Short mmCIF file of C-alpha atoms in Angstrom, two decimals:
data_model
loop_
_atom_site.label_atom_id
_atom_site.label_comp_id
_atom_site.label_asym_id
_atom_site.label_seq_id
_atom_site.Cartn_x
_atom_site.Cartn_y
_atom_site.Cartn_z
CA MET A 1 0.00 0.00 0.00
CA LEU A 2 2.76 2.33 1.02
CA THR A 3 4.79 1.54 -2.05
CA LEU A 4 1.77 2.10 -4.30
CA ARG A 5 1.18 5.50 -2.76
CA ARG A 6 4.81 6.44 -3.24
CA ALA A 7 4.71 5.28 -6.83
CA THR A 8 1.63 7.39 -7.65
CA ARG A 9 3.27 10.37 -6.01
CA VAL A 10 6.33 9.85 -8.17
CA LEU A 11 4.14 9.71 -11.25
CA GLN A 12 2.35 12.92 -10.24
CA VAL A 13 5.63 14.68 -9.76
CA LEU A 14 6.84 13.46 -13.14
CA ASN A 15 3.70 14.76 -14.83
CA THR A 16 3.58 18.19 -13.20
CA THR A 17 7.14 19.49 -12.88
CA GLN A 18 8.62 20.98 -16.00
CA LYS A 19 11.87 21.94 -14.30
CA CYS A 20 15.15 20.28 -15.09
CA GLU A 21 15.77 19.52 -11.40
CA GLN A 22 14.35 16.32 -9.98
CA SER A 23 12.13 17.01 -6.96
CA PHE A 24 12.51 13.56 -5.47
CA HIS A 25 15.63 11.78 -4.38
CA ARG A 26 17.71 9.69 -6.72
CA TRP A 27 17.62 6.75 -4.32
CA LEU A 28 13.82 6.50 -4.23
CA GLY A 29 13.28 4.32 -7.29
CA PRO A 30 16.08 1.82 -6.67
CA THR A 31 15.08 1.52 -3.00
CA LEU A 32 11.45 0.79 -3.82
CA ARG A 33 12.54 -1.73 -6.40
CA GLU A 34 14.82 -3.46 -3.91
CA LEU A 35 12.08 -3.54 -1.24
CA LYS A 36 9.67 -5.08 -3.70
CA ARG A 37 12.21 -7.68 -4.75
CA ARG A 38 12.82 -8.68 -1.13
CA LYS A 39 9.09 -8.86 -0.42
CA ASP A 40 8.49 -11.02 -3.48
CA SER A 41 11.32 -13.37 -2.52
CA GLN A 42 9.54 -14.07 0.80
CA GLY A 43 6.57 -15.56 -1.09
CA PRO A 44 2.91 -14.75 -0.49
CA GLU A 45 1.92 -13.62 2.99
CA LYS A 46 0.39 -16.30 5.22
CA PRO A 47 -3.25 -15.65 6.18
CA ALA A 48 -3.59 -14.68 9.83
CA HIS A 49 -6.61 -15.50 11.99
CA ARG A 50 -8.64 -12.45 12.91
CA LYS A 51 -8.18 -13.23 16.62
CA THR A 52 -4.45 -12.46 16.35
CA PHE A 53 -5.31 -8.80 15.59
CA LEU A 54 -5.17 -6.23 18.34
CA GLU A 55 -8.78 -5.15 17.87
CA TRP A 56 -10.51 -8.40 18.78
CA ASN A 57 -12.95 -9.06 21.59
CA TYR A 58 -14.54 -12.51 21.50
CA ASP A 59 -17.48 -11.57 23.73
CA THR A 60 -18.32 -8.56 21.55
CA GLU A 61 -18.16 -10.73 18.45
CA ILE A 62 -20.44 -13.39 19.96
CA TYR A 63 -22.94 -10.69 20.99
CA ALA A 64 -22.88 -9.13 17.52
CA PHE A 65 -23.32 -12.58 15.96
CA SER A 66 -26.59 -13.33 17.77
CA LYS A 67 -27.89 -9.78 17.24
CA ARG A 68 -27.06 -10.00 13.53
CA LEU A 69 -29.21 -13.11 13.15
CA GLY A 70 -32.00 -11.56 15.22
CA GLU A 71 -32.10 -14.52 17.60
CA GLU A 72 -31.84 -14.91 21.36
CA PHE A 73 -29.21 -17.51 22.22
CA ASN A 74 -28.26 -19.00 25.54
CA ASN A 75 -24.65 -17.78 25.76
CA ASP A 76 -23.19 -21.05 27.11
CA LEU A 77 -24.96 -23.08 24.44
CA LEU A 78 -23.77 -20.77 21.67
CA GLN A 79 -20.23 -21.03 23.01
CA GLN A 80 -20.55 -24.82 23.05
CA ALA A 81 -21.93 -24.84 19.51
CA LEU A 82 -18.89 -22.92 18.27
CA THR A 83 -16.36 -25.22 19.97
CA GLU A 84 -14.97 -28.14 17.98
CA ARG A 85 -13.46 -31.26 19.52
CA SER A 86 -10.14 -30.59 17.73
CA TYR A 87 -9.75 -27.28 19.59
CA ILE A 88 -10.14 -28.90 23.02
CA ILE A 89 -7.61 -31.60 22.17
CA ARG A 90 -5.09 -29.03 20.95
CA GLU A 91 -5.51 -26.80 23.99
CA GLU A 92 -5.08 -29.76 26.38
CA GLU A 93 -1.91 -30.79 24.62
CA ARG A 94 -0.65 -27.24 24.81
CA GLN A 95 -1.26 -27.14 28.56
CA LYS A 96 0.49 -30.51 29.00
CA ASN A 97 3.51 -29.22 27.12
CA VAL A 98 3.71 -26.28 29.53
CA GLY A 99 3.73 -28.72 32.44
CA ILE A 100 0.14 -28.83 33.69
CA GLU A 101 -0.57 -32.52 34.33
CA GLN A 102 -4.36 -32.37 34.60
CA PRO A 103 -5.51 -29.67 32.18
CA THR A 104 -8.96 -28.18 32.87
CA LEU A 105 -10.64 -26.15 30.16
CA ASN A 106 -14.33 -26.02 31.20
CA LEU A 107 -15.28 -26.33 27.54
CA SER A 108 -17.57 -28.93 26.00
CA ASP A 109 -17.59 -29.72 22.29
CA ASN A 110 -20.52 -29.56 19.89
CA LYS A 111 -20.73 -33.25 18.89
CA GLU A 112 -24.19 -33.88 20.37
CA LEU A 113 -25.53 -30.57 19.09
CA VAL A 114 -24.36 -31.41 15.56
CA SER A 115 -26.35 -34.64 15.35
CA LYS A 116 -29.41 -33.00 16.88
CA GLY A 117 -29.26 -30.03 14.51
CA SER A 118 -28.68 -32.30 11.53
CA ASP A 119 -31.85 -34.29 12.27
CA PHE A 120 -33.84 -31.09 12.71
CA ILE A 121 -32.65 -29.60 9.39
CA ASP A 122 -33.46 -32.86 7.56
CA ASP A 123 -36.95 -32.89 9.01
CA ILE A 124 -37.84 -29.27 8.27
CA VAL A 125 -36.38 -29.28 4.74
CA LYS A 126 -38.28 -32.45 3.80
CA ARG A 127 -41.53 -31.14 5.26
CA TYR A 128 -41.14 -27.89 3.31
CA LEU A 129 -40.40 -29.66 0.02
CA ARG A 130 -43.33 -32.06 0.42
CA THR A 131 -45.65 -29.14 1.16
CA VAL A 132 -44.53 -27.01 -1.76
CA LEU A 133 -44.06 -29.80 -4.33
CA PRO A 134 -46.83 -32.32 -3.45
CA ARG A 135 -46.80 -33.90 -6.92
CA LEU A 136 -43.05 -34.45 -7.19
CA PRO A 137 -42.04 -38.11 -6.60
CA GLU A 138 -40.13 -38.92 -3.41
CA GLU A 139 -36.93 -39.46 -5.42
CA GLY A 140 -37.02 -35.82 -6.51
CA ILE A 141 -37.66 -34.64 -2.95
CA ILE A 142 -34.64 -36.66 -1.79
CA GLY A 143 -32.49 -35.19 -4.59
CA ILE A 144 -33.33 -31.58 -3.68
CA HIS A 145 -32.99 -32.36 0.03
CA LYS A 146 -29.55 -33.84 -0.61
CA HIS A 147 -28.44 -30.63 -2.30
CA LEU A 148 -29.81 -28.38 0.45
CA THR A 149 -28.17 -30.36 3.26
CA SER A 150 -24.87 -30.98 1.45
CA ILE A 151 -21.63 -29.77 3.05
CA GLN A 152 -21.24 -27.37 0.12
CA THR A 153 -24.54 -25.54 0.76
CA LEU A 154 -24.39 -25.60 4.56
CA SER A 155 -20.80 -24.35 4.67
CA HIS A 156 -21.74 -21.53 2.28
CA VAL A 157 -24.57 -20.46 4.58
CA SER A 158 -22.41 -20.84 7.67
CA PHE A 159 -19.61 -18.71 6.22
CA HIS A 160 -22.00 -15.95 5.16
CA ILE A 161 -23.61 -15.57 8.58
CA GLY A 162 -20.12 -14.97 9.94
CA THR A 163 -19.12 -18.10 11.86
CA SER A 164 -15.69 -18.56 10.30
CA ASP A 165 -13.93 -16.12 12.66
CA LEU A 166 -15.78 -17.34 15.76
CA ILE A 167 -15.28 -21.11 15.48
CA LEU A 168 -12.82 -22.56 17.96
CA CYS A 169 -11.10 -25.32 16.00
CA ALA A 170 -7.60 -26.54 15.20
CA ASP A 171 -7.76 -26.08 11.44
CA PHE A 172 -7.08 -22.72 9.82
CA PRO A 173 -8.43 -21.67 7.33
CA VAL A 174 -11.59 -23.38 8.59
CA GLU A 175 -12.57 -26.46 6.59
CA LYS A 176 -15.94 -26.75 4.92
CA LEU A 177 -16.95 -29.76 7.01
CA THR A 178 -16.32 -27.78 10.20
CA LEU A 179 -18.34 -24.84 8.92
CA SER A 180 -21.35 -27.02 8.08
CA ASN A 181 -21.13 -28.86 11.43
CA VAL A 182 -21.10 -25.56 13.27
CA LEU A 183 -24.22 -24.39 11.43
CA LYS A 184 -25.99 -27.59 12.48
CA SER A 185 -24.94 -27.15 16.08
CA ILE A 186 -26.00 -23.48 16.07
CA ILE A 187 -29.47 -24.58 15.01
CA ALA A 188 -29.50 -27.16 17.81
CA ALA A 189 -28.45 -24.44 20.26
CA LEU A 190 -31.30 -22.29 18.96
CA ILE A 191 -33.79 -25.12 19.54
CA GLU A 192 -32.69 -25.36 23.14
CA SER A 193 -32.61 -21.62 23.77
CA SER A 194 -35.64 -20.31 21.85
CA GLY A 195 -37.68 -23.36 20.95
CA ASN A 196 -38.50 -25.37 17.84
CA SER A 197 -40.52 -22.67 16.11
CA ARG A 198 -37.71 -20.09 16.03
CA ALA A 199 -35.32 -22.76 14.79
CA ALA A 200 -37.74 -23.80 12.03
CA LEU A 201 -37.98 -20.18 10.86
CA PHE A 202 -34.19 -19.97 10.97
CA VAL A 203 -33.93 -23.02 8.68
CA ARG A 204 -36.56 -21.53 6.37
CA ASP A 205 -34.82 -18.13 6.15
CA PHE A 206 -31.25 -19.28 5.73
CA ILE A 207 -31.16 -22.82 4.30
CA ILE A 208 -34.34 -23.25 2.28
CA THR A 209 -33.89 -19.88 0.56
CA GLN A 210 -30.76 -21.30 -1.07
CA LEU A 211 -33.19 -22.94 -3.49
CA ALA A 212 -34.15 -19.56 -4.96
CA ASP A 213 -32.78 -18.93 -8.45
CA LYS A 214 -31.83 -22.62 -8.90
CA ASP A 215 -32.95 -25.04 -11.60
CA LEU A 216 -34.80 -27.85 -9.78
CA HIS A 217 -34.17 -30.36 -12.58
CA GLN A 218 -30.44 -30.43 -11.95
CA PHE A 219 -31.03 -32.28 -8.66
CA TRP A 220 -33.16 -35.10 -10.01
CA GLU A 221 -34.13 -36.20 -13.51
CA PRO A 222 -35.44 -39.67 -14.52
CA ASP A 223 -32.99 -41.75 -16.61
CA GLU A 224 -35.48 -43.17 -19.12
CA PRO A 225 -38.27 -40.59 -19.41
CA ILE A 226 -40.12 -42.24 -22.33
CA LYS A 227 -40.41 -45.56 -20.52
CA LEU A 228 -41.34 -43.90 -17.24
CA LEU A 229 -44.03 -41.76 -18.88
CA SER A 230 -45.74 -44.73 -20.53
CA GLU A 231 -45.60 -46.67 -17.24
CA ILE A 232 -47.20 -43.80 -15.33
CA LEU A 233 -49.91 -43.32 -17.97
CA ALA A 234 -50.58 -47.08 -18.02
CA ARG A 235 -51.39 -46.90 -14.29
CA ASP A 236 -54.09 -44.33 -15.11
CA GLY A 237 -55.46 -46.52 -17.91
CA ILE A 238 -54.11 -44.34 -20.73
CA GLN A 239 -52.35 -46.04 -23.61
CA SER A 240 -48.73 -45.07 -24.23
CA PRO A 241 -48.55 -41.63 -25.90
CA GLU A 242 -47.98 -41.37 -29.61
CA PRO A 243 -45.16 -39.11 -30.77
CA ARG A 244 -45.73 -36.92 -33.82
CA LEU A 245 -43.23 -34.86 -35.75
CA ILE A 246 -44.81 -31.40 -35.75
CA GLY A 247 -41.89 -29.31 -36.95
CA CYS A 248 -38.66 -29.78 -38.81
CA SER A 249 -36.11 -27.26 -39.98
CA GLY A 250 -32.63 -27.48 -41.48
CA LYS A 251 -32.92 -31.20 -42.19
CA ASN A 252 -29.62 -32.87 -43.25
CA THR A 253 -27.64 -29.82 -42.09
CA ILE A 254 -25.51 -29.23 -39.02
CA LEU A 255 -28.27 -27.00 -37.57
CA ALA A 256 -31.07 -29.53 -37.94
CA CYS A 257 -33.97 -29.06 -35.54
CA PHE A 258 -36.93 -31.39 -35.07
CA ARG A 259 -39.98 -30.76 -32.94
CA VAL A 260 -41.94 -33.65 -31.52
CA GLY A 261 -45.28 -33.54 -29.71
CA LEU A 262 -46.68 -36.34 -27.56
CA TYR A 263 -50.41 -37.02 -27.96
CA THR A 264 -52.71 -39.33 -26.03
CA PRO A 265 -54.11 -41.91 -28.48
CA ASP A 266 -57.71 -41.74 -27.17
CA ASP A 267 -58.68 -38.08 -26.94
CA LYS A 268 -55.81 -36.62 -29.05
CA GLN A 269 -54.63 -34.21 -26.37
CA MET A 270 -51.08 -32.90 -26.51
CA ILE A 271 -49.29 -33.73 -23.25
CA GLY A 272 -45.73 -32.73 -24.06
CA LEU A 273 -43.62 -30.81 -26.52
CA GLY A 274 -39.90 -31.00 -27.14
CA PHE A 275 -37.28 -30.25 -29.74
CA GLY A 276 -33.78 -31.47 -30.49
CA GLU A 277 -31.17 -32.02 -33.16
CA THR A 278 -32.44 -35.55 -33.92
CA VAL A 279 -35.93 -37.02 -33.78
CA ASP A 280 -34.92 -39.34 -30.91
CA ILE A 281 -33.63 -36.49 -28.77
CA ALA A 282 -36.73 -34.44 -29.52
CA HIS A 283 -38.91 -37.41 -28.51
CA GLU A 284 -37.04 -37.76 -25.22
CA MET A 285 -37.31 -34.02 -24.54
CA ALA A 286 -41.05 -34.17 -25.17
CA ALA A 287 -41.34 -37.02 -22.66
CA ARG A 288 -39.36 -35.00 -20.10
CA ASP A 289 -41.63 -32.02 -20.73
CA SER A 290 -44.78 -34.02 -20.10
CA LEU A 291 -43.28 -35.56 -16.94
CA ARG A 292 -42.47 -32.05 -15.68
CA LYS A 293 -46.05 -31.01 -16.32
CA LEU A 294 -47.33 -34.06 -14.40
CA PHE A 295 -44.96 -33.52 -11.48
CA GLY A 296 -45.68 -29.79 -11.29
CA THR A 297 -42.09 -28.64 -11.81
CA SER A 298 -42.36 -26.54 -14.95
CA ASP A 299 -39.61 -24.00 -15.58
CA ASN A 300 -41.76 -21.07 -14.54
CA ILE A 301 -42.98 -22.20 -11.08
CA LEU A 302 -42.37 -19.89 -8.14
CA LEU A 303 -41.58 -21.49 -4.80
CA PRO A 304 -43.15 -19.62 -1.88
CA PHE A 305 -40.43 -18.91 0.69
CA ASN A 306 -42.73 -17.05 3.09
CA LEU A 307 -44.72 -20.04 4.35
CA LYS A 308 -46.02 -19.63 7.87
CA LEU A 309 -44.89 -21.98 10.59
CA ASP A 310 -47.99 -24.22 10.63
CA GLN A 311 -47.78 -24.65 6.87
CA LEU A 312 -44.07 -25.30 7.05
CA CYS A 313 -44.27 -28.12 9.58
CA ALA A 314 -47.63 -29.70 8.82
CA SER A 315 -46.85 -32.16 6.04
CA SER A 316 -44.93 -35.19 7.25
CA ALA A 317 -46.29 -37.91 4.91
CA ARG A 318 -43.90 -39.11 2.22
CA ASN A 319 -44.65 -38.28 -1.40
CA LEU A 320 -45.37 -41.14 -3.78
CA SER A 321 -42.41 -42.95 -5.25
CA VAL A 322 -41.88 -43.04 -9.02
CA THR A 323 -42.78 -46.74 -9.11
CA GLU A 324 -46.29 -46.10 -7.74
CA TRP A 325 -46.92 -42.56 -8.98
CA SER A 326 -50.28 -42.10 -10.68
CA GLN A 327 -52.60 -39.15 -11.11
CA LYS A 328 -55.46 -41.05 -9.46
CA THR A 329 -53.60 -41.81 -6.25
CA ILE A 330 -52.07 -38.34 -5.93
CA PRO A 331 -53.69 -36.77 -2.86
CA ALA A 332 -55.53 -33.51 -3.31
CA HIS A 333 -53.82 -30.44 -1.91
CA PRO A 334 -53.73 -30.73 1.88
CA SER A 335 -56.18 -28.30 3.46
CA HIS A 336 -53.48 -26.46 5.42
CA PHE A 337 -51.52 -25.61 2.31
CA GLU A 338 -52.64 -22.38 0.79
CA LEU A 339 -50.83 -21.25 -2.29
CA ARG A 340 -52.18 -17.80 -1.60
CA GLN A 341 -48.70 -16.34 -1.22
CA ALA A 342 -47.51 -17.86 -4.47
CA LYS A 343 -50.58 -16.62 -6.29
CA GLU A 344 -50.10 -13.12 -4.95
CA ILE A 345 -46.57 -13.11 -6.32
CA CYS A 346 -47.84 -14.40 -9.68
CA SER A 347 -50.59 -11.79 -9.99
CA ASN A 348 -48.20 -8.97 -9.11
CA MET B 1 -15.84 6.01 -11.10
CA SER B 2 -17.86 3.66 -13.24
CA SER B 3 -16.04 4.75 -16.37
CA ASN B 4 -12.73 3.66 -14.88
CA ARG B 5 -11.31 0.99 -17.12
CA PHE B 6 -9.74 -0.81 -14.17
CA THR B 7 -13.03 -1.26 -12.32
CA PRO B 8 -14.11 -4.90 -12.70
CA ARG B 9 -17.22 -5.56 -14.72
CA GLY B 10 -20.08 -7.69 -13.41
CA PHE B 11 -23.71 -8.20 -12.59
CA PRO B 12 -25.56 -7.04 -9.49
CA ARG B 13 -25.37 -9.79 -6.88
CA VAL B 14 -26.56 -10.32 -3.34
CA PRO B 15 -24.73 -12.51 -0.82
CA LEU B 16 -26.67 -15.46 0.67
CA GLN B 17 -29.99 -14.55 -1.04
CA ASN B 18 -30.11 -11.75 1.53
CA GLY B 19 -33.64 -10.38 1.84
CA ILE B 20 -35.50 -13.43 0.52
CA GLY B 21 -35.41 -14.94 3.99
CA ARG B 22 -34.50 -12.25 6.45
CA TYR B 23 -32.21 -9.29 6.06
CA ILE B 24 -28.86 -9.33 7.80
CA CYS B 25 -26.59 -6.31 7.83
CA GLN B 26 -23.49 -7.43 5.96
CA LEU B 27 -21.08 -5.19 7.87
CA LYS B 28 -19.70 -7.42 10.63
CA ARG B 29 -16.94 -5.30 12.10
CA ILE B 30 -15.82 -1.70 12.01
CA THR B 31 -12.62 -0.20 13.43
CA LEU B 32 -12.25 3.57 13.85
CA ARG B 33 -8.60 4.58 13.76
CA PHE B 34 -7.77 8.12 14.87
CA CYS B 35 -5.28 10.32 16.67
CA LYS B 36 -6.16 11.85 20.04
CA SER B 37 -4.37 15.14 19.39
CA SER B 38 -3.95 15.92 15.69
CA GLY B 39 -6.27 18.30 13.86
CA SER B 40 -7.09 15.98 11.00
CA SER B 41 -8.86 13.64 13.48
CA ARG B 42 -11.02 16.45 14.90
CA GLY B 43 -14.22 15.35 13.15
CA ILE B 44 -13.90 11.70 14.03
CA ARG B 45 -13.23 12.64 17.68
CA ASP B 46 -16.38 14.77 17.66
CA PHE B 47 -18.28 11.83 16.23
CA ILE B 48 -16.99 9.54 18.99
CA GLU B 49 -18.02 12.06 21.65
CA THR B 50 -21.52 12.72 20.33
CA ASP B 51 -22.88 9.97 18.07
CA LEU B 52 -20.85 6.81 18.65
CA ILE B 53 -23.24 5.38 21.27
CA ASN B 54 -26.25 5.96 19.01
CA PHE B 55 -24.47 4.33 16.11
CA ALA B 56 -23.58 1.26 18.17
CA GLN B 57 -27.16 0.98 19.46
CA ASP B 58 -28.59 1.25 15.96
CA HIS B 59 -26.28 -1.49 14.65
CA PRO B 60 -26.04 -4.19 17.32
CA GLY B 61 -24.96 -6.74 14.68
CA THR B 62 -21.76 -4.83 13.98
CA ALA B 63 -18.76 -5.16 16.29
CA LEU B 64 -17.27 -1.69 16.84
CA TYR B 65 -13.65 -1.05 17.83
CA LEU B 66 -11.79 2.20 18.56
CA LYS B 67 -8.07 2.29 17.87
CA PRO B 68 -6.25 5.49 18.86
CA ARG B 69 -2.94 5.87 17.05
CA ARG B 70 -0.55 8.74 17.73
CA HIS B 71 0.06 11.20 14.84
CA LYS B 72 -1.65 9.05 12.23
CA SER B 73 -4.21 10.20 9.71
CA PRO B 74 -7.69 8.95 10.74
CA SER B 75 -9.49 6.20 8.86
CA PHE B 76 -12.02 3.47 9.41
CA VAL B 77 -11.87 -0.19 8.39
CA ALA B 78 -15.09 -1.90 7.33
CA GLU B 79 -15.10 -5.72 7.36
CA TYR B 80 -17.92 -7.61 5.68
CA LEU B 81 -19.46 -11.06 6.11
CA ASN B 82 -18.16 -12.15 2.71
CA GLY B 83 -14.57 -11.57 3.90
CA GLU B 84 -13.98 -8.26 2.14
CA ARG B 85 -12.17 -5.49 3.99
CA GLU B 86 -12.15 -1.82 3.04
CA VAL B 87 -10.13 1.06 4.47
CA ILE B 88 -11.62 4.53 4.14
CA SER B 89 -9.58 7.63 4.93
CA CYS B 90 -11.33 10.21 7.17
CA HIS B 91 -8.67 12.91 6.91
CA ASN B 92 -10.11 16.33 7.88
CA PHE B 93 -13.69 14.96 7.95
CA THR B 94 -16.33 16.70 10.03
CA ALA B 95 -18.50 14.62 12.38
CA GLN B 96 -21.38 14.89 9.90
CA GLN B 97 -19.25 13.60 7.05
CA THR B 98 -18.09 10.67 9.19
CA ILE B 99 -21.71 9.73 9.94
CA LYS B 100 -22.58 9.83 6.25
CA TRP B 101 -19.65 7.65 5.21
CA LEU B 102 -20.33 5.17 8.01
CA ASN B 103 -23.96 5.01 6.92
CA LEU B 104 -22.89 4.26 3.35
CA TYR B 105 -20.62 1.43 4.42
CA THR B 106 -23.17 -0.14 6.79
CA THR B 107 -25.73 -0.38 4.00
CA ARG B 108 -23.38 -1.97 1.47
CA SER B 109 -23.23 -5.69 0.71
CA GLY B 110 -19.44 -5.86 0.82
CA ILE B 111 -19.13 -6.96 -2.78
CA PRO B 112 -16.42 -4.74 -4.32
CA LEU B 113 -17.51 -1.83 -6.50
CA MET B 114 -18.03 -2.86 -10.08
CA ARG B 115 -19.22 -1.54 -13.38
CA TYR B 116 -22.62 -3.11 -13.96
CA ALA B 117 -22.94 -4.83 -17.32
CA LYS B 118 -26.73 -4.90 -16.78
CA MET B 119 -28.85 -3.57 -13.98
CA TRP B 120 -30.44 -6.98 -13.35
CA HIS B 121 -29.35 -10.61 -13.19
CA THR B 122 -31.05 -13.99 -12.95
CA GLU B 123 -29.89 -17.59 -12.96
CA CYS B 124 -33.40 -18.88 -13.61
CA PRO B 125 -34.13 -20.32 -17.03
CA SER B 126 -36.06 -17.80 -19.10
CA ILE B 127 -39.84 -17.82 -18.98
CA GLN B 128 -40.38 -18.78 -22.61
CA GLY B 129 -37.78 -21.56 -22.41
CA VAL B 130 -34.85 -22.26 -24.68
CA TRP B 131 -35.19 -20.70 -28.13
CA SER B 132 -35.81 -23.00 -31.09
CA PRO B 133 -36.70 -22.10 -34.69
CA PHE B 134 -40.33 -22.76 -33.75
CA THR B 135 -40.48 -20.27 -30.87
CA ASN B 136 -43.04 -17.48 -31.45
CA LYS B 137 -43.82 -18.76 -34.93
CA ASP B 138 -47.11 -17.66 -36.55
CA PRO B 139 -49.66 -20.51 -36.15
CA ALA B 140 -51.11 -19.62 -39.56
CA LEU B 141 -48.05 -21.29 -41.07
CA ASN B 142 -49.39 -24.68 -39.93
CA ILE B 143 -52.07 -24.67 -42.63
CA THR B 144 -50.25 -22.77 -45.39
CA GLN B 145 -49.70 -24.60 -48.67
CA PHE B 146 -46.12 -24.48 -49.87
CA PRO B 147 -44.77 -23.17 -52.20
CA SER B 148 -46.77 -20.07 -51.35
CA GLU B 149 -46.75 -17.13 -53.73
CA MET B 150 -47.18 -14.56 -50.98
CA LEU B 151 -44.31 -15.87 -48.87
CA SER B 152 -41.98 -16.23 -51.87
CA LYS B 153 -41.96 -12.48 -52.51
CA PRO B 154 -39.18 -10.37 -51.10
CA VAL B 155 -40.12 -8.63 -47.87
CA TRP B 156 -39.13 -5.16 -49.11
CA GLU B 157 -39.17 -4.20 -52.77
CA GLU B 158 -37.66 -0.87 -53.84
CA LYS B 159 -39.08 1.06 -56.76
CA SER B 160 -36.95 1.19 -59.89
CA ALA B 161 -35.82 4.56 -61.34
CA THR B 162 -38.22 4.22 -64.32
CA GLU B 163 -41.19 3.64 -62.04
CA GLU B 164 -40.28 6.65 -59.93
CA LEU B 165 -40.00 8.87 -63.07
CA ILE B 166 -43.41 7.73 -64.35
CA GLU B 167 -44.89 8.50 -60.96
CA MET B 168 -43.37 12.00 -60.94
CA ILE B 169 -44.74 12.71 -64.46
CA ASN B 170 -48.20 11.54 -63.45
CA LYS B 171 -48.10 13.81 -60.42
CA GLN B 172 -47.09 16.76 -62.62
CA LYS B 173 -49.96 16.09 -65.02
CA ILE B 174 -52.46 16.13 -62.22
CA SER B 175 -51.07 19.41 -60.81
CA ASP B 176 -51.14 21.00 -64.35
CA GLU B 177 -54.78 20.05 -64.76
CA ASN B 178 -55.52 21.53 -61.37
CA ASP B 179 -53.83 24.80 -62.35
CA ASP B 180 -55.86 24.92 -65.60
CA ASN B 181 -59.07 24.34 -63.68
CA THR B 182 -58.34 27.15 -61.19
CA GLN B 183 -57.51 29.56 -64.07
CA LYS B 184 -60.85 28.69 -65.77
CA VAL B 185 -62.75 29.31 -62.54
CA GLN B 186 -61.04 32.66 -62.04
CA ALA B 187 -61.85 33.71 -65.64
CA ALA B 188 -65.51 32.77 -65.18
CA GLN B 189 -65.70 34.85 -62.00
CA LEU B 190 -64.23 37.89 -63.75
#
């Protein structure tokens, strides 16, 4: 920073002075160059933990953390949630090295809280998905749930609510697994300090919202859509759909495009539409399209993220599996689930 | 600032879908660095005396540190939840100016300043789906017989020079006749 400032000053001086005399010392340039060379030879600077800085007060940080989230935590529980087993082991070893034979730390690690929080997140996320996507087969629900509770997603959330500086653990920079474990244990701490309902809203606001702006089909897509579609229709007593070529452009060229529609043989209704560079691909895309329509996951659906607590936690029954999915056995919308919010968004 | 060629280019983003669930202030830590005696720190010292408590009460989610440094120009360091850190010089600021700059940095997301390529961004697939040659095509084409005479014509046909000349002559003839007619009417009136 200092060198940059000096360099800009040198440039300014060069631009403005028209005199023959130099207004800065002859040694300045060579010195800066030498300093830079020495700094470069040391290699990149090692990252330092924020707690090694002078302006660091752990209690202040913990207080700001809970206020930032808008939650009331029990202080001891929050402290426990942020303490990893690796930290306790390292501190005990450190005390032994100094000569203390029976080290006492008065710290407990977050192992129990992690498993409790993990179960709670699984439960709430599944309930939410089953409420919002009642027609999606259970395989799809599991796929989306797997993404939302993956280490990748949870560590992202954990980092962005500011846990990375506060975690007491041996590894630095903090590993992703540690970050996601700490998020789970924070949720468990919240259950014990403010109750299940606050924790459920916490999961809704921070974890479930990660689904916004994402393509749902990347998490689960059937392998053989044509076969699956005819199986599902057969369960409803509809013969397997007949594909028709309804558009074709640029045939026998590199930019060929075929458009295939799927029609029910009995009442000639179009149930799916797809296009592709060959007829086979277009047929498969049409089958995927009609499956999406059946499962209620078209590209333009809006997931309501502002569900109230009773709606969020009401649905606990599993969705139908792909092997038994049929339009007849699909339950009607549960009475508690009002898509009012979603409709309001649509009409606006 | 935005015309600076060294400013990175990008799309508006928000960290952690902030605001879809609940809003969290992205400023996690702020350090005020000032000198207790020098004149350039006067404004920031006034701010600490009068408004610091109010600021801390209004932003409980931000950890606030004071760092007096002898004979150093004053500045404040803003640290954000996404790991970004910015140093802002407060040299010769008044207390009012300090409040305004602090307010700016508390309301920011912490994503570095960038030149916006567009004022919006989405990762959702578009509403009409992927484009194909059949998107938004006129349904009347489904029942058209090909080759069709109407569709085989060029969309825009320019007039040839001969046609334009003939048109101009015709126009002249009409205006001549009109002139003759008006002269006849005037003669009759006289």
